[in-house]
Amino acid sequence: MKQLQICQKGLFGVIAIGFSYGIYRIFRGLTKGEFRENIKQQIVKCYNESINKGFVEPFDILQTFSKNEQGIEFHIKLVKSLAKKPVGYQQNINPLIEPFEEGQLVLKLQKYNLLLNKYPVNPYHTLLVPEQFIHQTEKFSKEYLSLTYDVLCAVEGFAFFNSHSEAGASLDHKHVQIVSKLAYQSANILNHIREWQFERSLKELNKFIRLRYLKKIKHFILFFNQDQLQSKNCDELQQQNLIYETYERLLNKCQVDNIQDLKHNLIMTQEFMMIVVRKKANYNGVSFNAVCFTGSLLAKNEQECEKLKQARIIEILEYLAEVDEYVYQDIDEC
């Protein structure tokens, strides 16, 4: 298998990382599967090296606790690395642009950098970031979403995005986060949606979906057309269009004139995309980003962990999201 020579110095390494996704495939003859396999291998290699070098804080769960509500087993975790994450960055420092810290850069993809998250919420936690500054509230491009999909497929995981500080974003430079398949072990909302999908026809999956136990909050789910998206004949342009069409349908369903005003979380798996409209970032002093809507709630200290143990998880999620009392006729519940 051909390897992406990203971390090596020398002419080949410099040229290789300069090729775009499409150009690299043409010049190096990589299929989509080979391209994703190389991404996976590079993430694993750089993550393990960066742990040893000290750039990435080790992912240690100090406590874990489960609560079953309405048939969903939610997980509460006390994650050691989160306690070391700065509350805010200096305004004149952007940690998502070059020069990067040693061990931070995984590889370059088109006009984007794939970076390791210094404070991971799961092993192999990465960020896909535009090289040039784009504000976190700006709309995704076709290229950006499609590359995100390639990376999440590479690690068999999912991506999540926090559009605004009130939706859990800590930086203004646009970034989407990707975690590996290990994250599904505590992402039972996503697991529930995926299981529901297996029992449905393609026609049913073209409709908007909402979670029955979160029907008080404004959120929408759309499944990708898997027959087209996973086809060997699905080229780069087709993939971009299929994913972006789903994204735009979700945004239109949210009925917002200016996306910069839409405080939301976006979650994307290999099978579907979900948007949750947010109104608050905190509950009882505990901050939450999109991860809480996967079924996993993260605490950075024992005090936060205890607060979450004492609360009803569904009430927390309802408090964080925008209320939606509209009765929809074109939406199924799962």
CSV table of C-alpha atoms in Angstrom, one decimal:
chain,number,residue,atom,x,y,z
A,1,MET,CA,0.0,0.0,0.0
A,2,LYS,CA,1.3,3.4,-0.9
A,3,GLN,CA,1.9,5.7,2.0
A,4,LEU,CA,1.4,9.5,2.3
A,5,GLN,CA,4.8,10.8,3.2
A,6,ILE,CA,3.6,13.7,5.2
A,7,CYS,CA,5.8,13.7,8.3
A,8,GLN,CA,9.0,13.1,6.3
A,9,LYS,CA,11.3,15.9,5.2
A,10,GLY,CA,12.6,16.1,1.6
A,11,LEU,CA,11.3,16.8,-1.8
A,12,PHE,CA,8.8,14.0,-2.1
A,13,GLY,CA,7.2,14.8,1.3
A,14,VAL,CA,6.9,18.5,0.4
A,15,ILE,CA,5.4,17.8,-3.0
A,16,ALA,CA,3.0,15.1,-1.8
A,17,ILE,CA,1.4,17.3,0.8
A,18,GLY,CA,1.0,20.0,-1.7
A,19,PHE,CA,-1.2,17.9,-4.0
A,20,SER,CA,-4.9,18.3,-3.7
A,21,TYR,CA,-7.1,15.3,-3.1
A,22,GLY,CA,-8.1,15.0,-6.7
A,23,ILE,CA,-4.6,15.8,-8.1
A,24,TYR,CA,-3.0,13.4,-5.7
A,25,ARG,CA,-5.3,10.6,-6.8
A,26,ILE,CA,-4.5,11.2,-10.4
A,27,PHE,CA,-0.7,11.4,-10.0
A,28,ARG,CA,-0.4,8.6,-7.4
A,29,GLY,CA,-3.1,6.4,-8.7
A,30,LEU,CA,-5.0,6.1,-5.4
A,31,THR,CA,-8.5,4.8,-5.3
A,32,LYS,CA,-11.0,6.3,-2.8
A,33,GLY,CA,-10.4,3.3,-0.5
A,34,GLU,CA,-6.6,3.6,-0.7
A,35,PHE,CA,-6.8,7.3,0.0
A,36,ARG,CA,-8.9,6.8,3.1
A,37,GLU,CA,-6.6,3.9,4.3
A,38,ASN,CA,-3.6,6.2,4.0
A,39,ILE,CA,-5.4,8.9,6.1
A,40,LYS,CA,-6.2,6.3,8.8
A,41,GLN,CA,-2.6,5.0,8.9
A,42,GLN,CA,-1.2,8.6,9.1
A,43,ILE,CA,-3.6,9.5,12.0
A,44,VAL,CA,-2.7,6.4,14.0
A,45,LYS,CA,1.1,7.0,13.3
A,46,CYS,CA,1.1,10.7,14.2
A,47,TYR,CA,-1.2,10.2,17.3
A,48,ASN,CA,1.1,7.5,18.8
A,49,GLU,CA,4.2,9.6,18.1
A,50,SER,CA,2.6,12.8,19.5
A,51,ILE,CA,1.6,11.0,22.7
A,52,ASN,CA,5.2,10.0,23.2
A,53,LYS,CA,6.4,13.5,22.3
A,54,GLY,CA,4.0,15.1,24.8
A,55,PHE,CA,1.9,17.2,22.3
A,56,VAL,CA,-1.3,15.2,22.9
A,57,GLU,CA,-2.6,14.9,26.4
A,58,PRO,CA,-3.2,11.1,27.1
A,59,PHE,CA,-6.8,10.1,26.9
A,60,ASP,CA,-7.7,8.9,30.4
A,61,ILE,CA,-11.2,8.3,31.7
A,62,LEU,CA,-11.1,8.7,35.5
A,63,GLN,CA,-14.8,7.8,36.0
A,64,THR,CA,-17.6,6.5,33.9
A,65,PHE,CA,-21.3,6.3,34.8
A,66,SER,CA,-24.3,5.2,32.8
A,67,LYS,CA,-27.9,6.3,33.0
A,68,ASN,CA,-30.8,4.8,31.1
A,69,GLU,CA,-33.6,7.2,30.1
A,70,GLN,CA,-36.4,6.3,27.7
A,71,GLY,CA,-34.4,3.3,26.4
A,72,ILE,CA,-31.2,5.1,25.7
A,73,GLU,CA,-28.1,4.4,27.8
A,74,PHE,CA,-26.3,7.7,28.3
A,75,HIS,CA,-22.7,7.8,29.4
A,76,ILE,CA,-21.2,10.3,31.8
A,77,LYS,CA,-17.4,10.4,31.7
A,78,LEU,CA,-14.8,12.3,33.7
A,79,VAL,CA,-12.0,12.9,31.2
A,80,LYS,CA,-8.6,13.8,32.6
A,81,SER,CA,-7.4,15.7,29.4
A,82,LEU,CA,-10.3,18.2,29.6
A,83,ALA,CA,-9.1,19.5,32.9
A,84,LYS,CA,-5.9,20.7,31.2
A,85,LYS,CA,-7.7,22.4,28.3
A,86,PRO,CA,-7.4,26.2,28.6
A,87,VAL,CA,-10.7,28.0,29.1
A,88,GLY,CA,-9.8,30.5,26.4
A,89,TYR,CA,-6.8,31.3,24.1
A,90,GLN,CA,-5.0,34.6,23.9
A,91,GLN,CA,-6.7,36.7,21.3
A,92,ASN,CA,-3.4,37.2,19.3
A,93,ILE,CA,-2.7,33.5,19.1
A,94,ASN,CA,-4.5,31.1,16.7
A,95,PRO,CA,-3.5,27.5,17.4
A,96,LEU,CA,-5.0,26.3,14.2
A,97,ILE,CA,-2.7,28.0,11.8
A,98,GLU,CA,1.0,27.6,11.0
A,99,PRO,CA,3.5,27.4,12.6
A,100,PHE,CA,2.2,24.3,14.3
A,101,GLU,CA,3.5,22.7,17.4
A,102,GLU,CA,5.6,19.6,16.9
A,103,GLY,CA,3.3,16.6,16.5
A,104,GLN,CA,0.2,18.7,15.7
A,105,LEU,CA,0.0,18.3,11.9
A,106,VAL,CA,-1.2,15.0,10.6
A,107,LEU,CA,-1.4,15.9,6.9
A,108,LYS,CA,-2.5,18.5,4.4
A,109,LEU,CA,-5.6,17.9,2.2
A,110,GLN,CA,-6.3,20.5,-0.5
A,111,LYS,CA,-6.7,23.8,1.3
A,112,TYR,CA,-7.1,22.2,4.7
A,113,ASN,CA,-4.9,20.8,7.4
A,114,LEU,CA,-5.7,17.7,9.4
A,115,LEU,CA,-4.5,18.3,13.0
A,116,LEU,CA,-4.5,16.3,16.1
A,117,ASN,CA,-6.6,17.6,19.0
A,118,LYS,CA,-4.3,18.3,21.9
A,119,TYR,CA,-7.1,17.6,24.4
A,120,PRO,CA,-8.8,14.5,22.9
A,121,VAL,CA,-12.2,13.3,24.0
A,122,ASN,CA,-11.4,10.0,22.3
A,123,PRO,CA,-8.2,8.4,21.0
A,124,TYR,CA,-7.3,9.6,17.4
A,125,HIS,CA,-9.3,12.8,17.8
A,126,THR,CA,-8.6,15.1,14.9
A,127,LEU,CA,-9.6,18.5,13.6
A,128,LEU,CA,-10.0,19.4,9.9
A,129,VAL,CA,-9.2,23.1,9.5
A,130,PRO,CA,-9.0,25.5,6.6
A,131,GLU,CA,-5.5,26.8,6.0
A,132,GLN,CA,-6.8,30.4,5.7
A,133,PHE,CA,-9.0,31.8,8.4
A,134,ILE,CA,-12.7,31.2,7.9
A,135,HIS,CA,-15.0,32.2,10.8
A,136,GLN,CA,-16.7,29.3,12.7
A,137,THR,CA,-20.2,30.7,11.9
A,138,GLU,CA,-19.6,30.6,8.1
A,139,LYS,CA,-21.3,28.1,5.9
A,140,PHE,CA,-19.5,24.9,5.0
A,141,SER,CA,-18.3,24.5,1.4
A,142,LYS,CA,-18.9,21.4,-0.7
A,143,GLU,CA,-15.2,20.6,-0.6
A,144,TYR,CA,-14.9,20.9,3.2
A,145,LEU,CA,-17.9,18.6,4.0
A,146,SER,CA,-16.7,16.0,1.5
A,147,LEU,CA,-13.2,15.9,2.9
A,148,THR,CA,-14.7,15.6,6.4
A,149,TYR,CA,-16.7,12.6,5.2
A,150,ASP,CA,-13.5,11.0,3.8
A,151,VAL,CA,-11.7,11.4,7.2
A,152,LEU,CA,-14.6,10.1,9.2
A,153,CYS,CA,-14.9,7.1,6.9
A,154,ALA,CA,-11.2,6.5,7.2
A,155,VAL,CA,-11.5,6.1,11.0
A,156,GLU,CA,-15.0,4.6,10.8
A,157,GLY,CA,-16.2,7.2,13.2
A,158,PHE,CA,-18.2,10.4,13.1
A,159,ALA,CA,-17.7,14.2,12.9
A,160,PHE,CA,-19.1,17.0,15.0
A,161,PHE,CA,-19.2,20.7,14.7
A,162,ASN,CA,-20.0,23.6,17.1
A,163,SER,CA,-21.0,26.7,15.1
A,164,HIS,CA,-20.9,29.3,17.9
A,165,SER,CA,-19.6,29.8,21.4
A,166,GLU,CA,-23.2,29.2,22.6
A,167,ALA,CA,-23.1,25.8,20.8
A,168,GLY,CA,-19.9,24.8,22.4
A,169,ALA,CA,-17.2,26.3,20.1
A,170,SER,CA,-14.0,27.4,21.8
A,171,LEU,CA,-12.3,29.0,18.8
A,172,ASP,CA,-13.4,31.3,16.0
A,173,HIS,CA,-11.3,29.7,13.3
A,174,LYS,CA,-13.6,27.2,11.6
A,175,HIS,CA,-12.9,23.6,12.5
A,176,VAL,CA,-14.8,20.3,12.4
A,177,GLN,CA,-13.8,17.5,14.8
A,178,ILE,CA,-13.6,13.8,13.9
A,179,VAL,CA,-13.4,10.9,16.3
A,180,SER,CA,-12.7,7.2,15.5
A,181,LYS,CA,-15.1,4.2,15.8
A,182,LEU,CA,-14.1,3.8,19.4
A,183,ALA,CA,-16.3,6.8,20.2
A,184,TYR,CA,-19.4,4.8,19.2
A,185,GLN,CA,-19.0,2.8,22.4
A,186,SER,CA,-20.6,5.7,24.3
A,187,ALA,CA,-22.6,7.4,21.5
A,188,ASN,CA,-25.9,5.5,21.9
A,189,ILE,CA,-28.0,8.3,20.4
A,190,LEU,CA,-26.1,7.7,17.1
A,191,ASN,CA,-26.2,4.0,17.6
A,192,HIS,CA,-30.0,4.2,18.0
A,193,ILE,CA,-30.4,6.1,14.8
A,194,ARG,CA,-28.2,3.7,12.9
A,195,GLU,CA,-30.1,0.7,14.2
A,196,TRP,CA,-33.4,2.3,13.2
A,197,GLN,CA,-32.1,2.9,9.7
A,198,PHE,CA,-31.5,-0.8,9.1
A,199,GLU,CA,-35.2,-1.5,9.3
A,200,ARG,CA,-36.3,1.2,6.8
A,201,SER,CA,-36.6,1.4,3.0
A,202,LEU,CA,-34.7,3.9,0.9
A,203,LYS,CA,-37.9,5.8,0.3
A,204,GLU,CA,-38.5,6.2,4.1
A,205,LEU,CA,-34.9,7.3,4.6
A,206,ASN,CA,-35.4,10.2,2.2
A,207,LYS,CA,-37.6,11.9,4.8
A,208,PHE,CA,-36.6,14.1,7.7
A,209,ILE,CA,-36.3,12.2,11.0
A,210,ARG,CA,-36.5,13.3,14.6
A,211,LEU,CA,-35.7,11.5,17.9
A,212,ARG,CA,-38.9,10.7,19.7
A,213,TYR,CA,-37.3,11.3,23.2
A,214,LEU,CA,-36.0,14.7,22.1
A,215,LYS,CA,-39.1,15.9,20.2
A,216,LYS,CA,-39.4,19.0,22.3
A,217,ILE,CA,-36.2,20.4,20.8
A,218,LYS,CA,-35.4,21.7,17.3
A,219,HIS,CA,-33.4,19.0,15.6
A,220,PHE,CA,-33.5,17.3,12.2
A,221,ILE,CA,-31.8,14.1,10.8
A,222,LEU,CA,-31.4,13.1,7.1
A,223,PHE,CA,-29.9,9.9,5.8
A,224,PHE,CA,-27.5,9.9,2.9
A,225,ASN,CA,-28.3,8.0,-0.2
A,226,GLN,CA,-26.0,5.1,0.6
A,227,ASP,CA,-26.5,3.3,-2.8
A,228,GLN,CA,-25.1,6.3,-4.5
A,229,LEU,CA,-22.6,7.5,-1.9
A,230,GLN,CA,-20.9,4.1,-1.3
A,231,SER,CA,-20.9,3.1,-5.0
A,232,LYS,CA,-17.5,2.5,-6.5
A,233,ASN,CA,-18.6,4.8,-9.3
A,234,CYS,CA,-19.2,7.7,-7.0
A,235,ASP,CA,-16.4,10.2,-7.9
A,236,GLU,CA,-15.2,13.2,-5.9
A,237,LEU,CA,-17.7,15.6,-7.4
A,238,GLN,CA,-20.7,13.3,-6.9
A,239,GLN,CA,-19.7,12.8,-3.3
A,240,GLN,CA,-19.5,16.5,-2.7
A,241,ASN,CA,-22.9,17.1,-4.3
A,242,LEU,CA,-24.6,14.3,-2.4
A,243,ILE,CA,-23.3,15.4,1.0
A,244,TYR,CA,-23.9,19.1,0.3
A,245,GLU,CA,-27.5,18.5,-0.8
A,246,THR,CA,-28.2,16.9,2.5
A,247,TYR,CA,-26.6,19.8,4.4
A,248,GLU,CA,-28.6,22.3,2.5
A,249,ARG,CA,-31.9,20.5,3.1
A,250,LEU,CA,-31.2,20.5,6.8
A,251,LEU,CA,-30.4,24.2,6.9
A,252,ASN,CA,-33.6,25.0,4.9
A,253,LYS,CA,-35.6,22.9,7.4
A,254,CYS,CA,-34.2,25.1,10.2
A,255,GLN,CA,-35.7,28.1,8.4
A,256,VAL,CA,-32.9,30.6,9.0
A,257,ASP,CA,-32.2,33.5,6.7
A,258,ASN,CA,-28.5,34.0,7.8
A,259,ILE,CA,-26.5,30.9,8.8
A,260,GLN,CA,-24.3,33.1,11.0
A,261,ASP,CA,-27.4,33.6,13.2
A,262,LEU,CA,-28.0,29.8,13.4
A,263,LYS,CA,-26.3,28.6,16.6
A,264,HIS,CA,-26.2,24.9,16.1
A,265,ASN,CA,-24.4,21.6,16.3
A,266,LEU,CA,-23.9,19.4,13.3
A,267,ILE,CA,-23.1,15.7,13.6
A,268,MET,CA,-22.2,13.5,10.6
A,269,THR,CA,-21.7,9.8,10.3
A,270,GLN,CA,-21.2,7.5,7.3
A,271,GLU,CA,-25.0,7.1,7.2
A,272,PHE,CA,-26.6,10.4,8.1
A,273,MET,CA,-26.3,14.1,9.1
A,274,MET,CA,-28.0,15.7,12.1
A,275,ILE,CA,-28.5,19.4,13.1
A,276,VAL,CA,-29.4,20.5,16.6
A,277,VAL,CA,-30.3,24.1,17.1
A,278,ARG,CA,-28.8,25.5,20.3
A,279,LYS,CA,-29.8,28.3,22.7
A,280,LYS,CA,-27.3,27.7,25.6
A,281,ALA,CA,-23.8,26.4,26.0
A,282,ASN,CA,-24.0,25.6,29.7
A,283,TYR,CA,-26.2,23.7,32.1
A,284,ASN,CA,-25.6,24.3,35.8
A,285,GLY,CA,-22.1,25.6,35.2
A,286,VAL,CA,-21.1,22.6,32.9
A,287,SER,CA,-20.3,23.4,29.3
A,288,PHE,CA,-21.5,21.1,26.4
A,289,ASN,CA,-20.6,20.9,22.8
A,290,ALA,CA,-22.1,18.6,20.1
A,291,VAL,CA,-20.9,15.5,21.8
A,292,CYS,CA,-23.7,15.5,24.3
A,293,PHE,CA,-26.2,15.0,21.5
A,294,THR,CA,-24.4,11.7,20.6
A,295,GLY,CA,-25.3,10.3,24.0
A,296,SER,CA,-22.0,11.0,25.8
A,297,LEU,CA,-21.7,13.7,28.4
A,298,LEU,CA,-18.1,14.8,29.4
A,299,ALA,CA,-17.0,16.3,32.7
A,300,LYS,CA,-13.6,17.8,33.4
A,301,ASN,CA,-13.7,17.4,37.2
A,302,GLU,CA,-15.5,15.5,40.0
A,303,GLN,CA,-17.8,18.5,40.8
A,304,GLU,CA,-19.1,18.5,37.2
A,305,CYS,CA,-19.4,14.7,37.1
A,306,GLU,CA,-21.5,14.8,40.3
A,307,LYS,CA,-23.9,17.4,38.8
A,308,LEU,CA,-24.5,15.3,35.8
A,309,LYS,CA,-25.1,12.2,37.9
A,310,GLN,CA,-27.8,14.0,39.8
A,311,ALA,CA,-29.6,15.5,36.8
A,312,ARG,CA,-31.9,13.9,34.2
A,313,ILE,CA,-29.9,13.8,30.9
A,314,ILE,CA,-32.9,14.4,28.6
A,315,GLU,CA,-33.7,17.6,30.7
A,316,ILE,CA,-30.1,18.8,30.2
A,317,LEU,CA,-30.4,18.3,26.4
A,318,GLU,CA,-33.8,20.1,26.3
A,319,TYR,CA,-32.3,23.0,28.3
A,320,LEU,CA,-29.4,23.4,25.9
A,321,ALA,CA,-31.4,23.3,22.7
A,322,GLU,CA,-34.0,25.5,21.2
A,323,VAL,CA,-37.6,24.5,21.9
A,324,ASP,CA,-39.6,23.3,18.9
A,325,GLU,CA,-43.4,23.0,19.5
A,326,TYR,CA,-44.3,22.9,15.8
A,327,VAL,CA,-46.3,19.8,14.7
A,328,TYR,CA,-44.6,18.4,11.6
A,329,GLN,CA,-46.5,16.4,9.0
A,330,ASP,CA,-43.4,15.4,6.9
A,331,ILE,CA,-41.2,14.0,9.6
A,332,ASP,CA,-40.8,10.5,11.0
A,333,GLU,CA,-39.7,9.7,14.6
A,334,CYS,CA,-37.2,7.1,15.5
